[in-house]
Short mmCIF file of C-alpha atoms and ligand atoms in Angstrom, two decimals:
data_model
loop_
_atom_site.label_atom_id
_atom_site.label_comp_id
_atom_site.label_asym_id
_atom_site.label_seq_id
_atom_site.Cartn_x
_atom_site.Cartn_y
_atom_site.Cartn_z
CA UNK A 29 137.78 54.93 104.75
CA UNK A 30 137.88 54.85 108.49
CA UNK A 31 134.17 54.43 108.61
CA UNK A 32 134.34 51.39 106.28
CA UNK A 33 137.26 49.84 108.27
CA UNK A 34 135.18 50.37 111.53
CA UNK A 35 132.17 48.94 109.94
CA UNK A 36 134.13 45.91 108.81
CA UNK A 37 135.52 45.53 112.30
CA UNK A 38 132.11 45.72 113.79
CA UNK A 39 130.90 42.96 111.46
CA UNK A 40 133.79 40.69 112.04
CA UNK A 41 134.41 38.56 115.16
CA UNK A 42 137.67 40.75 115.71
CA UNK A 43 135.30 43.25 117.60
CA UNK A 44 135.31 40.75 120.39
CA UNK A 45 139.12 41.07 120.77
CA UNK A 46 138.49 44.64 121.93
CA UNK A 47 136.89 43.32 125.05
CA UNK A 48 139.22 41.38 127.30
CA UNK A 49 136.53 39.86 129.51
CA UNK A 50 134.69 38.21 126.51
CA UNK A 51 137.64 35.73 126.12
CA UNK A 52 137.49 34.46 129.67
CA UNK A 53 136.02 31.15 130.81
CA UNK A 54 133.50 30.64 133.55
CA UNK A 55 132.64 27.50 135.63
CA UNK A 56 135.79 25.80 134.63
CA UNK A 57 136.06 25.59 130.77
CA UNK A 58 132.89 27.29 129.51
CA UNK A 59 133.53 30.09 127.18
CA UNK A 60 131.51 33.12 128.30
CA UNK A 61 128.27 34.21 126.43
CA UNK A 62 127.49 37.60 127.81
CA UNK A 63 123.78 38.52 127.42
CA UNK A 64 123.31 40.89 130.30
CA UNK A 65 124.23 44.19 128.53
CA UNK A 66 121.13 45.94 129.73
CA UNK A 67 122.42 45.53 133.30
CA UNK A 68 125.85 46.75 132.23
CA UNK A 69 127.96 46.51 129.01
CA UNK A 70 131.45 45.15 128.93
CA UNK A 71 134.41 47.54 128.60
CA UNK A 72 136.90 47.68 125.71
CA UNK A 73 140.63 47.73 126.50
CA UNK A 74 140.79 51.32 125.36
CA UNK A 75 138.51 52.39 128.21
CA UNK A 76 140.19 50.26 130.77
CA UNK A 77 143.64 51.65 129.59
CA UNK A 78 142.28 55.38 129.59
CA UNK A 79 141.11 54.91 133.27
CA UNK A 80 144.51 53.21 134.16
CA UNK A 81 146.60 55.89 132.40
CA UNK A 82 144.62 58.53 134.05
CA UNK A 83 145.63 57.26 137.52
CA UNK A 84 149.18 56.44 136.48
CA UNK A 85 149.98 59.85 134.80
CA UNK A 86 147.56 62.42 135.76
CA UNK A 87 145.45 61.99 139.00
CA UNK A 88 144.74 65.27 140.57
CA UNK A 89 141.43 67.11 141.71
CA UNK A 90 139.69 69.21 139.08
CA UNK A 91 138.89 72.92 139.04
CA UNK A 92 140.98 73.61 142.18
CA UNK A 93 144.72 72.99 142.02
CA UNK A 94 147.02 75.45 140.18
CA UNK A 95 149.55 72.88 139.08
CA UNK A 96 150.18 70.81 135.99
CA UNK A 97 148.43 67.65 137.07
CA UNK A 98 145.40 69.57 138.17
CA UNK A 99 145.22 71.35 134.83
CA UNK A 100 145.53 68.15 132.89
CA UNK A 101 142.84 66.43 135.02
CA UNK A 102 140.52 69.40 134.57
CA UNK A 103 141.10 69.41 130.75
CA UNK A 104 140.49 65.67 130.48
CA UNK A 105 137.20 66.00 132.67
CA UNK A 106 135.96 68.86 130.62
CA UNK A 107 136.87 67.19 127.33
CA UNK A 108 134.68 64.19 128.41
CA UNK A 109 131.87 66.56 129.12
CA UNK A 110 132.21 67.93 125.54
CA UNK A 111 132.16 64.41 124.27
CA UNK A 112 129.00 63.40 126.02
CA UNK A 113 127.24 66.68 124.85
CA UNK A 114 128.32 66.21 121.23
CA UNK A 115 127.26 62.55 121.29
CA UNK A 116 123.86 63.26 122.59
CA UNK A 117 123.21 66.61 121.06
CA UNK A 118 123.06 68.56 124.29
CA UNK A 119 121.34 72.00 123.78
CA UNK A 120 124.01 73.72 125.71
CA UNK A 121 127.50 72.75 126.70
CA UNK A 122 127.05 73.86 130.23
CA UNK A 123 123.76 71.96 130.35
CA UNK A 124 125.71 68.55 130.67
CA UNK A 125 125.84 67.71 134.31
CA UNK A 126 127.91 64.75 135.48
CA UNK A 127 126.10 62.58 138.01
CA UNK A 128 126.57 59.11 139.33
CA UNK A 129 124.13 57.77 136.61
CA UNK A 130 120.62 57.69 135.47
CA UNK A 131 119.26 57.04 138.95
CA UNK A 132 120.99 60.07 140.50
CA UNK A 133 120.03 62.23 137.54
CA UNK A 134 116.44 61.49 138.00
CA UNK A 135 116.63 62.12 141.73
CA UNK A 136 118.26 65.48 140.88
CA UNK A 137 115.34 66.56 138.64
CA UNK A 138 112.70 65.19 140.99
CA UNK A 139 114.13 66.93 144.19
CA UNK A 140 115.43 70.06 142.54
CA UNK A 141 112.88 70.83 139.80
CA UNK A 142 110.18 68.89 141.48
CA UNK A 143 110.72 70.33 144.93
CA UNK A 144 110.64 73.87 143.54
CA UNK A 145 107.76 73.52 141.04
CA UNK A 146 105.30 70.81 142.19
CA UNK A 147 102.26 71.66 144.41
CA UNK A 148 99.51 69.57 145.89
CA UNK A 149 97.35 68.10 143.35
CA UNK A 150 99.86 68.46 140.48
CA UNK A 151 100.39 65.30 138.60
CA UNK A 152 103.53 63.45 137.37
CA UNK A 153 102.89 61.04 134.55
CA UNK A 154 105.15 58.02 134.25
CA UNK A 155 104.37 54.56 132.70
CA UNK A 156 103.79 51.10 133.87
CA UNK A 157 107.08 49.93 132.03
CA UNK A 158 109.33 52.27 134.00
CA UNK A 159 112.44 51.13 135.87
CA UNK A 160 112.23 51.70 139.69
CA UNK A 161 114.68 54.63 139.20
CA UNK A 162 112.06 56.45 137.22
CA UNK A 163 109.26 55.71 139.72
CA UNK A 164 110.65 56.03 143.19
CA UNK A 165 112.26 59.57 142.93
CA UNK A 166 108.78 60.78 141.88
CA UNK A 167 107.06 59.19 144.67
CA UNK A 168 109.60 60.76 147.08
CA UNK A 169 108.94 64.22 145.75
CA UNK A 170 105.22 63.62 145.49
CA UNK A 171 105.14 62.86 149.25
CA UNK A 172 106.95 66.06 149.90
CA UNK A 173 104.83 68.23 147.75
CA UNK A 174 101.37 66.56 147.67
CA UNK A 175 101.70 65.90 143.97
CA UNK A 176 100.26 62.68 142.62
CA UNK A 177 102.00 60.00 140.40
CA UNK A 178 100.04 58.48 137.57
CA UNK A 179 101.10 55.80 135.01
CA UNK A 180 100.25 55.34 131.36
CA UNK A 181 99.08 51.72 130.94
CA UNK A 182 100.36 49.27 128.40
CA UNK A 183 98.99 47.58 125.31
CA UNK A 184 99.02 43.74 125.04
CA UNK A 185 102.07 43.66 122.80
CA UNK A 186 104.10 45.74 125.17
CA UNK A 187 103.76 49.20 123.81
CA UNK A 188 102.60 52.38 125.73
CA UNK A 189 98.80 52.98 125.31
CA UNK A 190 99.12 56.46 123.84
CA UNK A 191 95.34 56.98 123.70
CA UNK A 192 95.24 56.36 127.43
CA UNK A 193 98.24 58.80 127.72
CA UNK A 194 96.11 61.46 125.94
CA UNK A 195 93.22 60.92 128.36
CA UNK A 196 95.72 61.11 131.43
CA UNK A 197 97.29 64.40 130.36
CA UNK A 198 95.54 67.52 131.74
CA UNK A 199 96.53 70.96 132.98
CA UNK A 200 97.41 69.28 136.22
CA UNK A 201 100.21 67.30 134.51
CA UNK A 202 103.48 69.05 135.35
CA UNK A 203 106.00 66.33 134.46
CA UNK A 204 105.96 63.46 132.04
CA UNK A 205 108.91 61.06 132.70
CA UNK A 206 109.11 58.02 130.36
CA UNK A 207 111.86 55.74 129.10
CA UNK A 208 112.96 55.74 125.53
CA UNK A 209 113.73 52.05 125.57
CA UNK A 210 112.28 49.56 128.04
CA UNK A 211 115.00 47.53 129.86
CA UNK A 212 112.60 44.79 130.59
CA UNK A 213 110.42 44.41 127.39
CA UNK A 214 112.88 45.90 124.95
CA UNK A 215 110.13 48.23 123.56
CA UNK A 216 111.30 51.40 121.86
CA UNK A 217 108.93 54.10 122.70
CA UNK A 218 107.95 56.90 120.23
CA UNK A 219 109.47 59.58 122.35
CA UNK A 220 108.96 62.27 119.68
CA UNK A 221 105.15 61.73 119.90
CA UNK A 222 105.32 61.51 123.73
CA UNK A 223 107.19 64.71 123.95
CA UNK A 224 104.87 66.55 121.56
CA UNK A 225 101.75 65.34 123.49
CA UNK A 226 103.29 66.40 126.88
CA UNK A 227 104.39 69.69 125.57
CA UNK A 228 100.93 70.37 124.21
CA UNK A 229 99.59 69.78 127.72
CA UNK A 230 102.22 72.27 129.08
CA UNK A 231 104.17 69.62 130.95
CA UNK A 232 107.97 69.23 131.29
CA UNK A 233 109.35 65.95 129.93
CA UNK A 234 112.20 63.86 131.04
CA UNK A 235 113.41 61.00 128.83
CA UNK A 236 115.18 58.10 130.50
CA UNK A 237 117.95 57.20 128.02
CA UNK A 238 119.68 54.51 130.08
CA UNK A 239 118.77 51.95 127.40
CA UNK A 240 118.68 54.12 124.22
CA UNK A 241 122.04 56.10 124.51
CA UNK A 242 124.11 52.81 124.28
CA UNK A 243 122.61 51.64 121.02
CA UNK A 244 120.81 54.50 119.27
CA UNK A 245 121.65 57.90 117.84
CA UNK A 246 120.11 60.47 120.21
CA UNK A 247 119.88 64.16 119.63
CA UNK A 248 118.49 65.81 122.76
CA UNK A 249 118.04 69.21 121.19
CA UNK A 250 116.12 67.79 118.29
CA UNK A 251 113.88 65.78 120.49
CA UNK A 252 113.02 68.92 122.34
CA UNK A 253 112.64 67.26 125.75
CA UNK A 254 113.47 69.22 128.86
CA UNK A 255 115.71 66.55 130.54
CA UNK A 256 117.60 63.52 129.31
CA UNK A 257 119.42 61.13 131.51
CA UNK A 258 121.69 58.22 130.96
CA UNK A 259 124.61 56.07 132.47
CA UNK A 260 128.09 55.58 131.16
CA UNK A 261 128.31 51.93 132.28
CA UNK A 262 125.74 50.73 129.69
CA UNK A 263 127.61 52.56 126.99
CA UNK A 264 131.01 50.73 127.39
CA UNK A 265 132.12 53.32 130.02
CA UNK A 266 132.79 52.97 133.72
CA UNK A 267 130.37 52.51 136.58
CA UNK A 268 129.53 55.39 138.85
CA UNK A 269 129.18 58.16 136.23
CA UNK A 270 126.26 59.32 134.05
CA UNK A 271 124.74 62.56 132.87
CA UNK A 272 121.75 64.81 133.12
CA UNK A 273 121.39 67.01 129.92
CA UNK A 274 119.06 69.94 129.88
CA UNK A 275 118.88 73.44 128.46
CA UNK A 276 121.02 75.85 130.47
CA UNK A 277 118.09 78.25 130.87
CA UNK A 278 116.07 75.66 132.58
CA UNK A 279 118.91 74.36 134.85
CA UNK A 280 119.78 77.96 135.91
CA UNK A 281 116.33 78.45 137.38
CA UNK A 282 116.55 75.34 139.40
CA UNK A 283 117.96 75.08 143.10
CA UNK A 284 121.01 73.04 143.89
CA UNK A 285 120.41 69.25 144.52
CA UNK A 286 123.44 68.51 146.76
CA UNK A 287 125.46 71.13 148.65
CA UNK A 288 129.19 71.10 149.28
CA UNK A 289 132.49 72.01 147.73
CA UNK A 290 132.83 72.86 143.89
CA UNK A 291 129.11 73.99 143.71
CA UNK A 292 129.37 77.33 145.39
CA UNK A 293 130.49 80.88 144.57
CA UNK A 294 130.56 82.49 147.99
CA UNK A 295 129.97 80.88 151.40
CA UNK A 296 129.42 82.51 154.73
CA UNK A 297 128.14 80.93 157.87
CA UNK A 298 124.68 82.37 157.22
CA UNK A 299 124.21 81.75 153.64
CA UNK A 300 125.93 80.79 150.23
CA UNK A 301 125.62 81.54 146.49
CA UNK A 302 126.05 79.03 143.73
CA UNK A 303 128.66 78.53 141.08
CA UNK A 304 127.75 78.66 137.41
CA UNK A 305 126.52 75.72 135.48
CA UNK A 306 127.35 72.92 135.34
CA UNK A 307 129.20 73.16 138.61
CA UNK A 308 126.13 74.24 140.58
CA UNK A 309 124.96 70.54 140.33
CA UNK A 310 128.32 68.90 140.80
CA UNK A 311 128.96 69.02 144.59
CA UNK A 312 132.07 67.45 145.93
CA UNK A 313 134.97 65.73 144.11
CA UNK A 314 133.51 64.17 140.94
CA UNK A 315 134.29 60.86 139.48
CA UNK A 316 137.14 62.18 137.24
CA UNK A 317 138.56 58.81 136.19
CA UNK A 318 134.93 57.78 135.39
CA UNK A 319 134.58 60.87 133.09
CA UNK A 320 137.82 60.13 131.43
CA UNK A 321 136.84 56.51 130.78
CA UNK A 322 133.43 57.61 129.44
CA UNK A 323 135.21 59.97 127.16
CA UNK A 324 137.32 57.11 125.80
CA UNK A 325 134.20 54.98 125.50
CA UNK A 326 132.41 57.61 123.38
CA UNK A 327 135.54 57.92 121.11
CA UNK A 328 135.35 54.08 120.63
CA UNK A 329 131.67 54.06 119.89
CA UNK A 330 132.00 57.07 117.51
CA UNK A 331 134.68 55.33 115.70
CA UNK A 332 132.42 52.25 115.16
CA UNK A 333 129.53 54.68 114.28
CA UNK A 334 126.34 54.76 116.28
CA UNK A 335 124.11 54.10 113.27
CA UNK A 336 126.24 50.99 112.55
CA UNK A 337 125.83 49.98 116.18
CA UNK A 338 122.14 50.31 116.23
CA UNK A 339 121.80 48.30 113.03
CA UNK A 340 123.95 45.56 114.48
CA UNK A 341 122.11 45.36 117.77
CA UNK A 342 118.82 45.46 115.91
CA UNK A 343 119.77 42.54 113.74
CA UNK A 344 121.06 40.49 116.72
CA UNK A 345 118.03 41.01 118.96
CA UNK A 346 115.47 40.51 116.13
CA UNK A 347 117.08 37.30 115.27
CA UNK A 348 117.10 36.23 118.89
CA UNK A 349 113.38 37.10 119.32
CA UNK A 350 112.50 35.11 116.17
CA UNK A 351 114.50 32.13 117.29
CA UNK A 352 113.14 32.21 120.82
CA UNK A 353 109.66 32.62 119.67
CA UNK A 354 110.17 29.51 117.38
CA UNK A 355 111.59 27.46 120.40
CA UNK A 356 109.31 25.00 122.06
CA UNK A 357 108.39 26.01 125.63
CA UNK A 358 109.42 29.64 125.24
CA UNK A 359 106.88 32.50 125.62
CA UNK A 360 108.06 36.15 124.77
CA UNK A 361 106.88 38.78 127.26
CA UNK A 362 106.28 41.36 124.44
CA UNK A 363 106.11 41.80 120.73
CA UNK A 364 107.03 45.60 120.29
CA UNK A 365 107.00 47.09 116.76
CA UNK A 366 110.62 48.25 117.38
CA UNK A 367 113.09 46.61 119.87
CA UNK A 368 116.11 48.06 121.65
CA UNK A 369 118.70 45.57 122.90
CA UNK A 370 116.58 43.33 125.16
CA UNK A 371 114.33 40.31 124.56
CA UNK A 372 112.59 38.89 127.49
CA UNK A 373 110.79 35.59 127.95
CA UNK A 374 109.42 32.83 130.16
CA UNK A 375 110.30 29.06 129.88
CA UNK A 376 107.04 27.41 130.56
CA UNK A 377 106.84 25.60 133.85
CA UNK A 378 110.28 26.74 135.03
CA UNK A 379 110.93 29.65 137.53
CA UNK A 380 113.05 32.42 135.78
CA UNK A 381 115.67 32.20 138.62
CA UNK A 382 116.13 28.40 137.98
CA UNK A 383 116.43 29.18 134.25
CA UNK A 384 119.13 31.83 134.69
CA UNK A 385 121.05 29.58 137.07
CA UNK A 386 120.93 26.61 134.90
CA UNK A 387 122.01 28.46 131.68
CA UNK A 388 124.85 30.08 133.64
CA UNK A 389 126.27 26.46 134.16
CA UNK A 390 126.82 26.58 130.42
CA UNK A 391 128.47 30.06 130.63
CA UNK A 392 125.51 31.88 129.28
CA UNK A 393 124.81 35.01 131.47
CA UNK A 394 121.21 36.31 131.31
CA UNK A 395 119.09 38.11 133.84
CA UNK A 396 116.21 36.72 136.00
CA UNK A 397 113.89 38.64 138.20
CA UNK A 398 111.68 41.62 138.20
CA UNK A 399 114.54 43.64 136.48
CA UNK A 400 113.73 46.64 138.58
CA UNK A 401 110.17 46.82 137.14
CA UNK A 402 107.79 45.48 139.71
CA UNK A 403 104.86 47.49 138.46
CA UNK A 404 105.42 45.91 135.10
CA UNK A 405 105.63 42.44 136.50
CA UNK A 406 102.22 43.04 138.20
CA UNK A 407 100.82 44.03 134.74
CA UNK A 408 102.34 40.81 133.19
CA UNK A 409 100.87 38.72 135.94
CA UNK A 410 104.27 37.15 136.71
CA UNK A 411 106.66 37.90 139.54
CA UNK A 412 109.85 37.52 137.28
CA UNK A 413 111.04 37.22 133.80
CA UNK A 414 114.19 36.09 131.94
CA UNK A 415 116.00 38.67 129.80
CA UNK A 416 118.72 38.27 127.23
CA UNK A 417 120.19 41.69 126.33
CA UNK A 418 122.45 42.29 123.41
CA UNK A 419 125.30 44.61 122.49
CA UNK A 420 127.02 44.99 119.14
CA UNK A 421 129.75 42.39 120.11
CA UNK A 422 127.29 39.62 120.57
CA UNK A 423 127.18 37.04 117.84
CA UNK A 424 124.45 34.67 116.36
CA UNK A 425 126.44 31.95 118.04
CA UNK A 426 125.78 33.53 121.42
CA UNK A 427 121.98 33.08 120.70
CA UNK A 428 122.64 29.57 119.55
CA UNK A 429 124.33 28.86 122.92
CA UNK A 430 121.48 30.40 124.80
CA UNK A 431 118.91 28.18 122.96
CA UNK A 432 121.01 25.13 123.51
CA UNK A 433 121.20 25.90 127.32
CA UNK A 434 117.42 26.45 127.33
CA UNK A 435 116.84 23.05 125.75
CA UNK A 436 119.31 21.42 128.38
CA UNK A 437 117.31 23.19 131.11
CA UNK A 438 113.90 21.97 129.87
CA UNK A 439 115.29 18.41 129.63
CA UNK A 440 116.60 18.54 133.23
CA UNK A 441 113.04 19.82 134.35
CA UNK A 442 111.44 17.19 132.07
CA UNK A 443 109.11 19.82 130.45
N1 PMP B 15 116.35 53.28 133.63
C1 PMP B 15 116.48 52.18 132.92
C2 PMP B 15 115.52 52.08 131.78
C3 PMP B 15 117.53 51.27 133.14
O1 PMP B 15 117.59 50.15 132.39
C4 PMP B 15 118.36 51.42 134.28
C5 PMP B 15 119.45 50.50 134.57
N2 PMP B 15 119.07 49.20 134.53
C6 PMP B 15 118.15 52.69 134.91
C7 PMP B 15 117.20 53.54 134.69
C8 PMP B 15 119.18 52.89 136.22
O2 PMP B 15 120.43 53.13 135.78
P1 PMP B 15 121.59 53.24 136.83
O3 PMP B 15 121.53 51.97 137.74
O4 PMP B 15 122.73 53.22 135.96
O5 PMP B 15 121.44 54.48 137.54
#
C-alpha cells in the first residue's frame, strides 16, 4: 500500500512540493525549470529538516565524547552508514567509508591502493568519457609510481568501444576505472561486462557511481567490483559527503589515505598504528550533519522506490532526447542504447555558453561547457556542449519550457 502511494506521489505533480526550491522564481517572475541535476540534485524538505534538527538537537562530535549528545550523534552517523551500505549493496558494513564525495573517494583509492600496488610500467585503464575526477587522480599516482594511464576509446554513438577495451587489457593492466553512467553523454555503460573483462585480465575495478547511484538500483556485491564511489549531493543529500564502498578484506590491506585524529589506534612520536575499518580511512571530524542528511535522503528515495525512480527518469530523458532530436537546429552529442539522467546537445551556430545564458533568462537551468570532460570534448571535436539533466521531479512541461527557450534563442541569433 505504501509502495503504491509513493508511486502515485512520484507520478503526480505533488512530488515537486517536497522540494522547496522548485517553487521559487528566478529573474523576476520566471518559474524555475531545474535541468542541472547531474551537477547536483535539489533537496527535499525532509533532508533540509534532518540537517537542521541535527544541529538544533544533537550536535556533538562522533566516536569520542561520553555524553548523551555524542552518543546520539554517533548513533545517527552510523545509522547513515548502514543506510548507504544497504541501498548500494555494500559487501561488508565496515567497508562503507564516508568521504567528501566521489572525487575524494577516487583520490583515496588512487593514492592508497595505487601508491602501494602500482609499479613502473603497470597500466591504469580509464575511458575517454570519464569525468576529470576519474582521470586526474590516476595521473597523479602514475607520476608517483611510473604507471601509465590508458583510455578506452568511444564508438560514434557515444558508447565505449568494448572490443578496443579487450585489446587494451593485458597482464600490465592493474586497475580499470570506469563510470557507470556518463555525466556528459548520458550513456549507461555495461559495467557487468566491463567488470568481467577486467577481472579476467587480473585487474582491480573501480566503478564511478556518481551518476548511477541517484537513479538506478545498484548492488555493489552482485556487481563484484572492487571499489564503488558516489556523492550524496546528486542523490537528494547534502554536499560535502559521499562514499567509497569496497570489501573489508581489500580495504584492510590498504595503507591510510589521510592521517590525523579518529583514524589511529596508538600514537607515539615515532610511529602510529591504525584504527579498524571504516575509521582507518576517516581522519578528522567527519561531515556528521551531511551523513545525517544523506541518511534522510536515502529514506526518502527508498520510500519512492529506486526502481520507480529509474523508470521515471528514463521516461523523462527519453522523451527529452526524442523531442530535442526532432527540434530544428538541435544536434544530440550521442545516441546511447541506454541513457541515464542526461541528454546533451548543440544548438547549431550558437556557442553553448550563449545558449545556457539565454535559456536561463526564461528560468531554465541547464549546463554549458566541457562538463569536467575535456578529453571527451576533444573526441567530440567541440570545446563545449549543452546538457539538460533530469531527476524524478522533472516534468514533461520542463522539457517544453526548454524547447521554447531554445526556439527563442535561435530567433535572437537569427539561425
Ligand atoms: N564522476 C562523475 C561521473 C560525475 O558526474 C561527477 C560530478 N559531476 C564526479 C565524478 C565528481 O563528483 P563530486 O564533484 O561530487 O566529487
